[in-house]
PDB file of C-alpha atoms in Angstrom:
ATOM      1  CA  ASN A   1       0.000   0.000   0.000  1.00  0.00           C
ATOM      2  CA  TYR A   2       2.856   2.393   0.768  1.00  0.00           C
ATOM      3  CA  TYR A   3       5.323   1.694  -2.020  1.00  0.00           C
ATOM      4  CA  GLY A   4       3.491  -0.107  -4.831  1.00  0.00           C
ATOM      5  CA  LYS A   5       3.661  -3.717  -5.983  1.00  0.00           C
ATOM      6  CA  ASP A   6       6.669  -3.337  -8.295  1.00  0.00           C
ATOM      7  CA  SER A   7       8.819  -1.639  -5.668  1.00  0.00           C
ATOM      8  CA  VAL A   8       7.899  -4.208  -3.023  1.00  0.00           C
ATOM      9  CA  ASN A   9       8.630  -7.093  -5.395  1.00  0.00           C
ATOM     10  CA  ASN A  10      12.046  -5.582  -6.114  1.00  0.00           C
ATOM     11  CA  PHE A  11      13.091  -5.347  -2.498  1.00  0.00           C
ATOM     12  CA  VAL A  12      11.487  -8.673  -1.558  1.00  0.00           C
ATOM     13  CA  ASN A  13      13.710 -10.361  -4.169  1.00  0.00           C
ATOM     14  CA  LEU A  14      16.715  -8.709  -2.496  1.00  0.00           C
ATOM     15  CA  ILE A  15      15.835  -9.424   1.147  1.00  0.00           C
ATOM     16  CA  MET A  16      15.322 -13.089   0.316  1.00  0.00           C
ATOM     17  CA  THR A  17      19.080 -13.336  -0.329  1.00  0.00           C
ATOM     18  CA  GLU A  18      21.520 -14.138   2.473  1.00  0.00           C
ATOM     19  CA  PRO A  19      22.491 -10.979   4.397  1.00  0.00           C
ATOM     20  CA  TYR A  20      25.874  -9.264   4.274  1.00  0.00           C
ATOM     21  CA  LEU A  21      28.065  -8.044   7.153  1.00  0.00           C
ATOM     22  CA  ASP A  22      28.811  -4.307   7.495  1.00  0.00           C
ATOM     23  CA  ILE A  23      31.869  -3.284   9.504  1.00  0.00           C
ATOM     24  CA  ILE A  24      32.454   0.341  10.510  1.00  0.00           C
ATOM     25  CA  CYS A  25      36.089   1.393  10.882  1.00  0.00           C
ATOM     26  CA  SER A  26      37.010   3.660  13.780  1.00  0.00           C
ATOM     27  CA  LYS A  27      38.764   6.910  12.982  1.00  0.00           C
ATOM     28  CA  LYS A  28      41.778   5.568  14.871  1.00  0.00           C
ATOM     29  CA  ILE A  29      42.412   2.818  12.293  1.00  0.00           C
ATOM     30  CA  LYS A  30      45.380   3.476   9.998  1.00  0.00           C
ATOM     31  CA  ILE A  31      45.085   3.276   6.200  1.00  0.00           C
ATOM     32  CA  GLU A  32      47.288   0.203   5.956  1.00  0.00           C
ATOM     33  CA  GLU A  33      45.387  -1.554   8.750  1.00  0.00           C
ATOM     34  CA  LYS A  34      42.110  -0.858   6.955  1.00  0.00           C
ATOM     35  CA  LYS A  35      43.474  -2.279   3.713  1.00  0.00           C
ATOM     36  CA  ASN A  36      44.575  -5.431   5.525  1.00  0.00           C
ATOM     37  CA  LEU A  37      41.159  -5.741   7.162  1.00  0.00           C
ATOM     38  CA  ILE A  38      39.367  -5.459   3.801  1.00  0.00           C
ATOM     39  CA  THR A  39      41.637  -8.118   2.308  1.00  0.00           C
ATOM     40  CA  SER A  40      41.268 -10.488   5.270  1.00  0.00           C
ATOM     41  CA  ILE A  41      37.456 -10.661   4.961  1.00  0.00           C
ATOM     42  CA  ASN A  42      37.315 -10.282   1.168  1.00  0.00           C
ATOM     43  CA  GLY A  43      35.376  -7.070   1.673  1.00  0.00           C
ATOM     44  CA  LYS A  44      34.596  -3.897  -0.221  1.00  0.00           C
ATOM     45  CA  GLU A  45      34.538  -0.300   1.064  1.00  0.00           C
ATOM     46  CA  ILE A  46      31.034   0.704  -0.007  1.00  0.00           C
ATOM     47  CA  TYR A  47      31.044   4.103   1.775  1.00  0.00           C
ATOM     48  CA  PRO A  48      33.848   5.941   3.615  1.00  0.00           C
ATOM     49  CA  ASN A  49      34.932   3.637   6.476  1.00  0.00           C
ATOM     50  CA  VAL A  50      32.105   1.139   5.804  1.00  0.00           C
ATOM     51  CA  ILE A  51      33.340  -2.292   4.742  1.00  0.00           C
ATOM     52  CA  ARG A  52      30.838  -4.812   3.428  1.00  0.00           C
ATOM     53  CA  SER A  53      31.673  -8.508   3.397  1.00  0.00           C
ATOM     54  CA  LEU A  54      30.021 -11.899   3.018  1.00  0.00           C
ATOM     55  CA  TYR A  55      32.178 -13.189   5.889  1.00  0.00           C
ATOM     56  CA  LYS A  56      30.596 -16.076   7.804  1.00  0.00           C
ATOM     57  CA  GLY A  57      33.179 -16.880  10.487  1.00  0.00           C
ATOM     58  CA  LYS A  58      33.478 -15.921  14.136  1.00  0.00           C
ATOM     59  CA  ILE A  59      33.283 -12.153  14.579  1.00  0.00           C
ATOM     60  CA  SER A  60      35.990 -12.077  17.247  1.00  0.00           C
ATOM     61  CA  SER A  61      38.367 -13.720  14.759  1.00  0.00           C
ATOM     62  CA  ILE A  62      38.250 -10.762  12.372  1.00  0.00           C
ATOM     63  CA  GLN A  63      41.462  -8.747  12.206  1.00  0.00           C
ATOM     64  CA  GLY A  64      41.516  -5.748  14.561  1.00  0.00           C
ATOM     65  CA  TYR A  65      38.796  -7.048  16.884  1.00  0.00           C
ATOM     66  CA  THR A  66      40.876  -6.932  20.070  1.00  0.00           C
ATOM     67  CA  ASN A  67      42.384  -3.577  19.071  1.00  0.00           C
ATOM     68  CA  GLY A  68      38.946  -1.977  18.948  1.00  0.00           C
ATOM     69  CA  TYR A  69      39.468  -0.794  15.370  1.00  0.00           C
ATOM     70  CA  TRP A  70      35.890  -1.447  14.199  1.00  0.00           C
ATOM     71  CA  TRP A  71      32.339  -2.323  15.152  1.00  0.00           C
ATOM     72  CA  ILE A  72      29.368  -3.905  13.361  1.00  0.00           C
ATOM     73  CA  GLN A  73      26.586  -1.580  12.172  1.00  0.00           C
ATOM     74  CA  ASP A  74      24.411  -1.581   9.071  1.00  0.00           C
ATOM     75  CA  ILE A  75      25.146   1.248   6.647  1.00  0.00           C
ATOM     76  CA  GLY A  76      21.499   2.332   6.859  1.00  0.00           C
ATOM     77  CA  SER A  77      22.021   2.986  10.551  1.00  0.00           C
ATOM     78  CA  PHE A  78      25.536   4.383  10.154  1.00  0.00           C
ATOM     79  CA  ILE A  79      24.600   7.192   7.768  1.00  0.00           C
ATOM     80  CA  GLN A  80      22.025   8.560  10.208  1.00  0.00           C
ATOM     81  CA  PHE A  81      24.682  10.090  12.458  1.00  0.00           C
ATOM     82  CA  ILE A  82      26.681  11.188   9.398  1.00  0.00           C
ATOM     83  CA  ILE A  83      23.657  13.316   8.486  1.00  0.00           C
ATOM     84  CA  LEU A  84      23.154  14.547  12.038  1.00  0.00           C
ATOM     85  CA  GLN A  85      26.821  15.439  12.425  1.00  0.00           C
ATOM     86  CA  LYS A  86      26.704  17.686   9.348  1.00  0.00           C
ATOM     87  CA  LYS A  87      23.569  19.347  10.720  1.00  0.00           C
ATOM     88  CA  ILE A  88      25.375  19.872  14.046  1.00  0.00           C
ATOM     89  CA  PHE A  89      28.365  21.561  12.390  1.00  0.00           C
ATOM     90  CA  LYS A  90      26.038  23.857  10.451  1.00  0.00           C
ATOM     91  CA  ASN A  91      23.648  24.639  13.318  1.00  0.00           C
ATOM     92  CA  PHE A  92      26.326  25.179  15.970  1.00  0.00           C
ATOM     93  CA  GLU A  93      29.098  26.596  13.777  1.00  0.00           C
ATOM     94  CA  ASN A  94      30.157  29.107  16.451  1.00  0.00           C
ATOM     95  CA  ARG A  95      30.490  26.490  19.204  1.00  0.00           C
ATOM     96  CA  ASN A  96      33.004  23.780  19.977  1.00  0.00           C
ATOM     97  CA  VAL A  97      31.201  20.481  19.322  1.00  0.00           C
ATOM     98  CA  LYS A  98      32.920  18.972  22.370  1.00  0.00           C
ATOM     99  CA  ASP A  99      30.972  21.438  24.535  1.00  0.00           C
ATOM    100  CA  LEU A 100      27.595  20.430  23.106  1.00  0.00           C
ATOM    101  CA  LYS A 101      25.286  18.297  25.226  1.00  0.00           C
ATOM    102  CA  LEU A 102      24.102  15.217  23.279  1.00  0.00           C
ATOM    103  CA  LEU A 103      21.473  12.724  24.389  1.00  0.00           C
ATOM    104  CA  ASP A 104      21.099   9.294  22.745  1.00  0.00           C
ATOM    105  CA  LEU A 105      17.724   7.772  23.652  1.00  0.00           C
ATOM    106  CA  CYS A 106      17.000   4.056  23.145  1.00  0.00           C
ATOM    107  CA  ALA A 107      20.769   3.818  22.674  1.00  0.00           C
ATOM    108  CA  ALA A 108      21.506   0.082  22.970  1.00  0.00           C
ATOM    109  CA  PRO A 109      23.117  -1.833  21.336  1.00  0.00           C
ATOM    110  CA  GLY A 110      25.145   1.346  20.915  1.00  0.00           C
ATOM    111  CA  GLY A 111      26.059   1.930  17.270  1.00  0.00           C
ATOM    112  CA  LYS A 112      25.183   5.618  17.253  1.00  0.00           C
ATOM    113  CA  THR A 113      26.672   6.261  20.709  1.00  0.00           C
ATOM    114  CA  ILE A 114      29.905   4.716  19.425  1.00  0.00           C
ATOM    115  CA  GLN A 115      29.816   6.984  16.358  1.00  0.00           C
ATOM    116  CA  ILE A 116      29.343  10.069  18.530  1.00  0.00           C
ATOM    117  CA  LEU A 117      32.258   9.130  20.788  1.00  0.00           C
ATOM    118  CA  ASP A 118      34.457   8.103  17.846  1.00  0.00           C
ATOM    119  CA  ASN A 119      33.954  11.627  16.452  1.00  0.00           C
ATOM    120  CA  GLY A 120      35.204  13.230  19.662  1.00  0.00           C
ATOM    121  CA  MET A 121      31.842  14.341  21.047  1.00  0.00           C
ATOM    122  CA  ASN A 122      30.336  13.663  24.449  1.00  0.00           C
ATOM    123  CA  VAL A 123      27.030  11.853  24.881  1.00  0.00           C
ATOM    124  CA  PHE A 124      24.614  10.808  27.592  1.00  0.00           C
ATOM    125  CA  SER A 125      23.132   7.432  26.566  1.00  0.00           C
ATOM    126  CA  VAL A 126      19.845   5.984  27.812  1.00  0.00           C
ATOM    127  CA  ASP A 127      18.154   2.613  27.345  1.00  0.00           C
ATOM    128  CA  ARG A 128      15.547   0.832  29.440  1.00  0.00           C
ATOM    129  CA  SER A 129      16.896  -2.703  28.812  1.00  0.00           C
ATOM    130  CA  LEU A 130      19.656  -3.681  31.216  1.00  0.00           C
ATOM    131  CA  SER A 131      20.557  -6.758  29.174  1.00  0.00           C
ATOM    132  CA  ARG A 132      21.016  -4.623  26.034  1.00  0.00           C
ATOM    133  CA  ILE A 133      23.067  -2.099  28.020  1.00  0.00           C
ATOM    134  CA  ASN A 134      25.346  -4.905  29.219  1.00  0.00           C
ATOM    135  CA  ILE A 135      26.008  -5.949  25.615  1.00  0.00           C
ATOM    136  CA  MET A 136      26.566  -2.309  24.657  1.00  0.00           C
ATOM    137  CA  THR A 137      28.986  -1.741  27.557  1.00  0.00           C
ATOM    138  CA  LYS A 138      31.025  -4.808  26.643  1.00  0.00           C
ATOM    139  CA  ASN A 139      31.368  -3.656  23.033  1.00  0.00           C
ATOM    140  CA  ILE A 140      32.222  -0.068  23.982  1.00  0.00           C
ATOM    141  CA  LYS A 141      34.875  -1.320  26.410  1.00  0.00           C
ATOM    142  CA  ARG A 142      36.468  -3.283  23.528  1.00  0.00           C
ATOM    143  CA  LEU A 143      36.520  -0.053  21.506  1.00  0.00           C
ATOM    144  CA  ARG A 144      38.165   1.770  24.455  1.00  0.00           C
ATOM    145  CA  LEU A 145      35.484   4.430  24.672  1.00  0.00           C
ATOM    146  CA  ASN A 146      33.939   5.842  27.822  1.00  0.00           C
ATOM    147  CA  PRO A 147      30.315   7.036  27.623  1.00  0.00           C
ATOM    148  CA  THR A 148      27.808   7.768  30.356  1.00  0.00           C
ATOM    149  CA  ILE A 149      25.038   5.143  30.166  1.00  0.00           C
ATOM    150  CA  ILE A 150      21.956   4.839  32.373  1.00  0.00           C
ATOM    151  CA  CYS A 151      19.090   2.355  32.409  1.00  0.00           C
ATOM    152  CA  GLN A 152      15.837   4.304  32.194  1.00  0.00           C
ATOM    153  CA  ASP A 153      12.687   4.556  30.085  1.00  0.00           C
ATOM    154  CA  ALA A 154      13.049   7.151  27.312  1.00  0.00           C
ATOM    155  CA  SER A 155       9.335   7.964  27.455  1.00  0.00           C
ATOM    156  CA  THR A 156       9.502   9.128  31.079  1.00  0.00           C
ATOM    157  CA  ILE A 157      13.095  10.180  31.748  1.00  0.00           C
ATOM    158  CA  SER A 158      13.431  13.625  33.298  1.00  0.00           C
ATOM    159  CA  THR A 159      16.689  15.571  33.641  1.00  0.00           C
ATOM    160  CA  ARG A 160      17.721  18.924  35.058  1.00  0.00           C
ATOM    161  CA  THR A 161      19.984  19.337  32.054  1.00  0.00           C
ATOM    162  CA  LYS A 162      18.607  20.461  28.711  1.00  0.00           C
ATOM    163  CA  PHE A 163      20.330  19.081  25.629  1.00  0.00           C
ATOM    164  CA  ASP A 164      21.537  20.706  22.406  1.00  0.00           C
ATOM    165  CA  VAL A 165      21.098  17.544  20.329  1.00  0.00           C
ATOM    166  CA  ILE A 166      18.845  14.539  20.933  1.00  0.00           C
ATOM    167  CA  LEU A 167      18.942  11.343  18.901  1.00  0.00           C
ATOM    168  CA  ILE A 168      15.995   8.955  19.170  1.00  0.00           C
ATOM    169  CA  ASP A 169      16.468   5.513  17.609  1.00  0.00           C
ATOM    170  CA  ALA A 170      12.927   4.619  18.558  1.00  0.00           C
ATOM    171  CA  PRO A 171      11.598   1.115  19.238  1.00  0.00           C
ATOM    172  CA  CYS A 172       9.637   0.011  16.179  1.00  0.00           C
ATOM    173  CA  SER A 173       8.265  -2.953  14.239  1.00  0.00           C
ATOM    174  CA  SER A 174      11.748  -3.378  12.673  1.00  0.00           C
ATOM    175  CA  THR A 175      10.202  -4.280   9.303  1.00  0.00           C
ATOM    176  CA  GLY A 176      13.218  -2.702   7.609  1.00  0.00           C
ATOM    177  CA  THR A 177      15.443  -5.487   8.971  1.00  0.00           C
ATOM    178  CA  ILE A 178      13.530  -8.523   7.649  1.00  0.00           C
ATOM    179  CA  ARG A 179      16.527  -9.659   5.569  1.00  0.00           C
ATOM    180  CA  LYS A 180      18.446 -10.274   8.809  1.00  0.00           C
ATOM    181  CA  ASN A 181      15.423 -11.048  11.005  1.00  0.00           C
ATOM    182  CA  PRO A 182      12.862 -12.953   8.884  1.00  0.00           C
ATOM    183  CA  ASP A 183      10.929 -13.988  12.007  1.00  0.00           C
ATOM    184  CA  ILE A 184       9.479 -10.447  12.012  1.00  0.00           C
ATOM    185  CA  LEU A 185       7.098 -11.632   9.273  1.00  0.00           C
ATOM    186  CA  LEU A 186       5.655 -14.186  11.695  1.00  0.00           C
ATOM    187  CA  ARG A 187       5.632 -12.337  15.019  1.00  0.00           C
ATOM    188  CA  THR A 188       4.564  -8.788  14.086  1.00  0.00           C
ATOM    189  CA  HIS A 189       0.821  -8.005  14.187  1.00  0.00           C
ATOM    190  CA  GLN A 190      -1.155  -4.801  13.751  1.00  0.00           C
ATOM    191  CA  ASN A 191      -1.977  -4.594  17.461  1.00  0.00           C
ATOM    192  CA  ASP A 192       1.744  -4.736  18.230  1.00  0.00           C
ATOM    193  CA  ILE A 193       2.414  -1.892  15.794  1.00  0.00           C
ATOM    194  CA  ASN A 194      -0.388   0.214  17.293  1.00  0.00           C
ATOM    195  CA  ASN A 195       1.169  -0.181  20.745  1.00  0.00           C
ATOM    196  CA  ILE A 196       4.616   0.633  19.376  1.00  0.00           C
ATOM    197  CA  ILE A 197       3.306   3.821  17.732  1.00  0.00           C
ATOM    198  CA  GLU A 198       1.927   5.026  21.062  1.00  0.00           C
ATOM    199  CA  THR A 199       5.318   4.427  22.644  1.00  0.00           C
ATOM    200  CA  GLN A 200       7.056   6.324  19.830  1.00  0.00           C
ATOM    201  CA  LYS A 201       4.757   9.312  20.358  1.00  0.00           C
ATOM    202  CA  LYS A 202       5.462   9.323  24.110  1.00  0.00           C
ATOM    203  CA  ILE A 203       9.229   9.158  23.605  1.00  0.00           C
ATOM    204  CA  LEU A 204       9.169  11.976  21.033  1.00  0.00           C
ATOM    205  CA  SER A 205       6.966  14.141  23.233  1.00  0.00           C
ATOM    206  CA  ASN A 206       9.144  13.596  26.294  1.00  0.00           C
ATOM    207  CA  ALA A 207      12.357  14.219  24.349  1.00  0.00           C
ATOM    208  CA  SER A 208      11.011  17.494  22.963  1.00  0.00           C
ATOM    209  CA  ASN A 209      10.841  18.833  26.526  1.00  0.00           C
ATOM    210  CA  LEU A 210      14.501  17.963  27.128  1.00  0.00           C
ATOM    211  CA  LEU A 211      15.751  19.957  24.127  1.00  0.00           C
ATOM    212  CA  ASN A 212      17.242  23.453  24.289  1.00  0.00           C
ATOM    213  CA  LYS A 213      15.964  26.281  22.123  1.00  0.00           C
ATOM    214  CA  ASN A 214      17.620  26.061  18.662  1.00  0.00           C
ATOM    215  CA  GLY A 215      18.478  22.452  19.447  1.00  0.00           C
ATOM    216  CA  LEU A 216      18.216  19.560  16.985  1.00  0.00           C
ATOM    217  CA  LEU A 217      16.241  16.354  17.433  1.00  0.00           C
ATOM    218  CA  MET A 218      16.731  13.376  15.114  1.00  0.00           C
ATOM    219  CA  TYR A 219      14.056  10.681  14.998  1.00  0.00           C
ATOM    220  CA  VAL A 220      15.010   7.336  13.453  1.00  0.00           C
ATOM    221  CA  VAL A 221      13.193   4.009  12.984  1.00  0.00           C
ATOM    222  CA  CYS A 222      14.252   0.857  11.105  1.00  0.00           C
ATOM    223  CA  SER A 223      10.668   0.430   9.925  1.00  0.00           C
ATOM    224  CA  LEU A 224       9.020   0.512   6.497  1.00  0.00           C
ATOM    225  CA  GLU A 225       5.697   1.527   8.062  1.00  0.00           C
ATOM    226  CA  LYS A 226       4.913   5.179   7.355  1.00  0.00           C
ATOM    227  CA  ASN A 227       2.706   5.268  10.454  1.00  0.00           C
ATOM    228  CA  GLU A 228       5.896   4.819  12.463  1.00  0.00           C
ATOM    229  CA  GLY A 229       7.873   7.371  10.467  1.00  0.00           C
ATOM    230  CA  GLU A 230       6.478  10.109   8.240  1.00  0.00           C
ATOM    231  CA  LYS A 231       3.121  10.345  10.029  1.00  0.00           C
ATOM    232  CA  ILE A 232       4.713  10.561  13.482  1.00  0.00           C
ATOM    233  CA  ILE A 233       6.830  13.599  12.561  1.00  0.00           C
ATOM    234  CA  ILE A 234       4.231  15.394  10.426  1.00  0.00           C
ATOM    235  CA  ASP A 235       1.603  15.076  13.173  1.00  0.00           C
ATOM    236  CA  PHE A 236       4.095  16.137  15.861  1.00  0.00           C
ATOM    237  CA  CYS A 237       5.094  19.305  14.006  1.00  0.00           C
ATOM    238  CA  LYS A 238       1.448  20.162  13.306  1.00  0.00           C
ATOM    239  CA  ASN A 239       0.684  19.932  17.009  1.00  0.00           C
ATOM    240  CA  ASN A 240       3.920  21.544  18.218  1.00  0.00           C
ATOM    241  CA  LYS A 241       4.490  24.882  16.507  1.00  0.00           C
ATOM    242  CA  LYS A 242       7.800  25.366  18.353  1.00  0.00           C
ATOM    243  CA  PHE A 243       9.356  22.772  16.048  1.00  0.00           C
ATOM    244  CA  LYS A 244      10.106  22.823  12.338  1.00  0.00           C
ATOM    245  CA  ILE A 245      11.519  20.210   9.972  1.00  0.00           C
ATOM    246  CA  ASP A 246      15.176  20.690   9.004  1.00  0.00           C
ATOM    247  CA  PRO A 247      15.204  18.997   5.565  1.00  0.00           C
ATOM    248  CA  ILE A 248      17.715  16.224   4.863  1.00  0.00           C
ATOM    249  CA  CYS A 249      19.394  16.719   1.485  1.00  0.00           C
ATOM    250  CA  TYR A 250      21.919  15.082  -0.835  1.00  0.00           C
ATOM    251  CA  SER A 251      24.929  17.077   0.444  1.00  0.00           C
ATOM    252  CA  GLU A 252      24.456  15.528   3.892  1.00  0.00           C
ATOM    253  CA  VAL A 253      24.292  11.925   2.650  1.00  0.00           C
ATOM    254  CA  ASN A 254      26.302  11.978  -0.607  1.00  0.00           C
ATOM    255  CA  ILE A 255      24.395   9.047  -2.078  1.00  0.00           C
ATOM    256  CA  GLU A 256      22.967   9.583  -5.546  1.00  0.00           C
ATOM    257  CA  ASN A 257      19.466   8.187  -5.328  1.00  0.00           C
ATOM    258  CA  SER A 258      16.827  10.894  -5.479  1.00  0.00           C
ATOM    259  CA  SER A 259      14.107   8.507  -4.276  1.00  0.00           C
ATOM    260  CA  ILE A 260      15.554   8.397  -0.739  1.00  0.00           C
ATOM    261  CA  TYR A 261      14.993  12.152  -0.190  1.00  0.00           C
ATOM    262  CA  THR A 262      11.298  12.868   0.324  1.00  0.00           C
ATOM    263  CA  ALA A 263       9.365  16.027  -0.521  1.00  0.00           C
ATOM    264  CA  ASP A 264       8.756  16.599   3.204  1.00  0.00           C
ATOM    265  CA  GLY A 265      12.485  16.710   3.925  1.00  0.00           C
ATOM    266  CA  PHE A 266      12.837  13.179   5.311  1.00  0.00           C
ATOM    267  CA  LEU A 267      15.159  10.303   4.473  1.00  0.00           C
ATOM    268  CA  ARG A 268      13.380   7.084   3.449  1.00  0.00           C
ATOM    269  CA  LEU A 269      15.600   4.071   2.800  1.00  0.00           C
ATOM    270  CA  LEU A 270      14.046   0.952   1.324  1.00  0.00           C
ATOM    271  CA  PRO A 271      15.897  -2.386   1.488  1.00  0.00           C
ATOM    272  CA  ASN A 272      16.882  -1.984  -2.185  1.00  0.00           C
ATOM    273  CA  SER A 273      17.777   1.728  -2.192  1.00  0.00           C
ATOM    274  CA  PHE A 274      21.533   1.129  -2.321  1.00  0.00           C
ATOM    275  CA  VAL A 275      23.364  -0.562  -5.212  1.00  0.00           C
ATOM    276  CA  PHE A 276      27.067  -1.129  -4.556  1.00  0.00           C
ATOM    277  CA  SER A 277      27.956  -4.101  -6.751  1.00  0.00           C
ATOM    278  CA  LYS A 278      26.940  -6.357  -9.636  1.00  0.00           C
ATOM    279  CA  ASN A 279      26.779  -9.084  -6.997  1.00  0.00           C
ATOM    280  CA  LYS A 280      23.223  -8.712  -5.651  1.00  0.00           C
ATOM    281  CA  ARG A 281      24.176  -9.977  -2.211  1.00  0.00           C
ATOM    282  CA  PHE A 282      26.445  -6.928  -1.769  1.00  0.00           C
ATOM    283  CA  ASN A 283      23.541  -4.531  -2.363  1.00  0.00           C
ATOM    284  CA  GLY A 284      20.850  -3.033  -0.167  1.00  0.00           C
ATOM    285  CA  SER A 285      20.639  -1.982   3.467  1.00  0.00           C
ATOM    286  CA  ASP A 286      18.237  -2.163   6.342  1.00  0.00           C
ATOM    287  CA  GLY A 287      15.145  -0.040   5.682  1.00  0.00           C
ATOM    288  CA  PHE A 288      15.072   3.244   7.611  1.00  0.00           C
ATOM    289  CA  PHE A 289      13.113   6.423   8.094  1.00  0.00           C
ATOM    290  CA  SER A 290      14.719   9.499   9.618  1.00  0.00           C
ATOM    291  CA  ALA A 291      13.851  13.124  10.197  1.00  0.00           C
ATOM    292  CA  ILE A 292      15.523  16.077  11.880  1.00  0.00           C
ATOM    293  CA  ILE A 293      13.479  18.770  13.581  1.00  0.00           C
ATOM    294  CA  LYS A 294      14.642  22.016  15.165  1.00  0.00           C
ATOM    295  CA  LYS A 295      13.207  23.680  18.259  1.00  0.00           C
ATOM    296  CA  THR A 296      12.668  27.319  17.337  1.00  0.00           C
ATOM    297  CA  GLU A 297      11.438  28.515  20.740  1.00  0.00           C
ATOM    298  CA  ASN A 298      11.071  27.301  24.308  1.00  0.00           C
TER     299      ASN A 298
END
């Protein structure tokens, strides 16, 4: 209903193929070390510092694991902070980014927190799942990073501090990740999605109160459902006149596919939006929706 039969057939044919592995290289990795890593897993650098491979072995056996030179994160997730970072530099051009207060809500398993720290910024990370936080902490320790992480519900958290930038990787139906998690087709029902949407609205509403004037809020879901993405942000901005959409454009993503940039200023990635190789298994990404909104007044 959202994307049309032809488009759905195209990405269904892709997500029925065995998934790839995306590895994100830390900024501390040296050029020669990165080359050796690519060779060792027969990979391909599909985007700056993103190596895609069809590697099937033990993750801890990959070169550079113990050195903390890389982490695993889908490119669809990775480019979200790339976009946000460019918005940050533009919006806060007269401030040192290290002095900005960043909040990562629903942070575990930690990909975006790791990106923030790897880029020399400070972040306060929140997730309500202790088990997911434990996994996140273990991975971040391997990468030799040191964030502040607390276990709390993003829909109710209250802080004395107001933040300059808030990133919400909201809980969702995860329909954009079916290639890696095909059980979603069996366990996701409309009632579940309705409940998830209510949670998303609560998290967004609560986060909006934690944001400073002129601050940026990025909302991300790995869902193909427009009720969890486009509709959430459009309705929020209609009901909250203090916020306006800060459109995402090509210069912030540097990927030439006009279909991923929507007329409303959002980014909409379908599972077949990215083509990196003649080998079909090397193509695609998780499906994502993202939007950035700015708080124009308190």
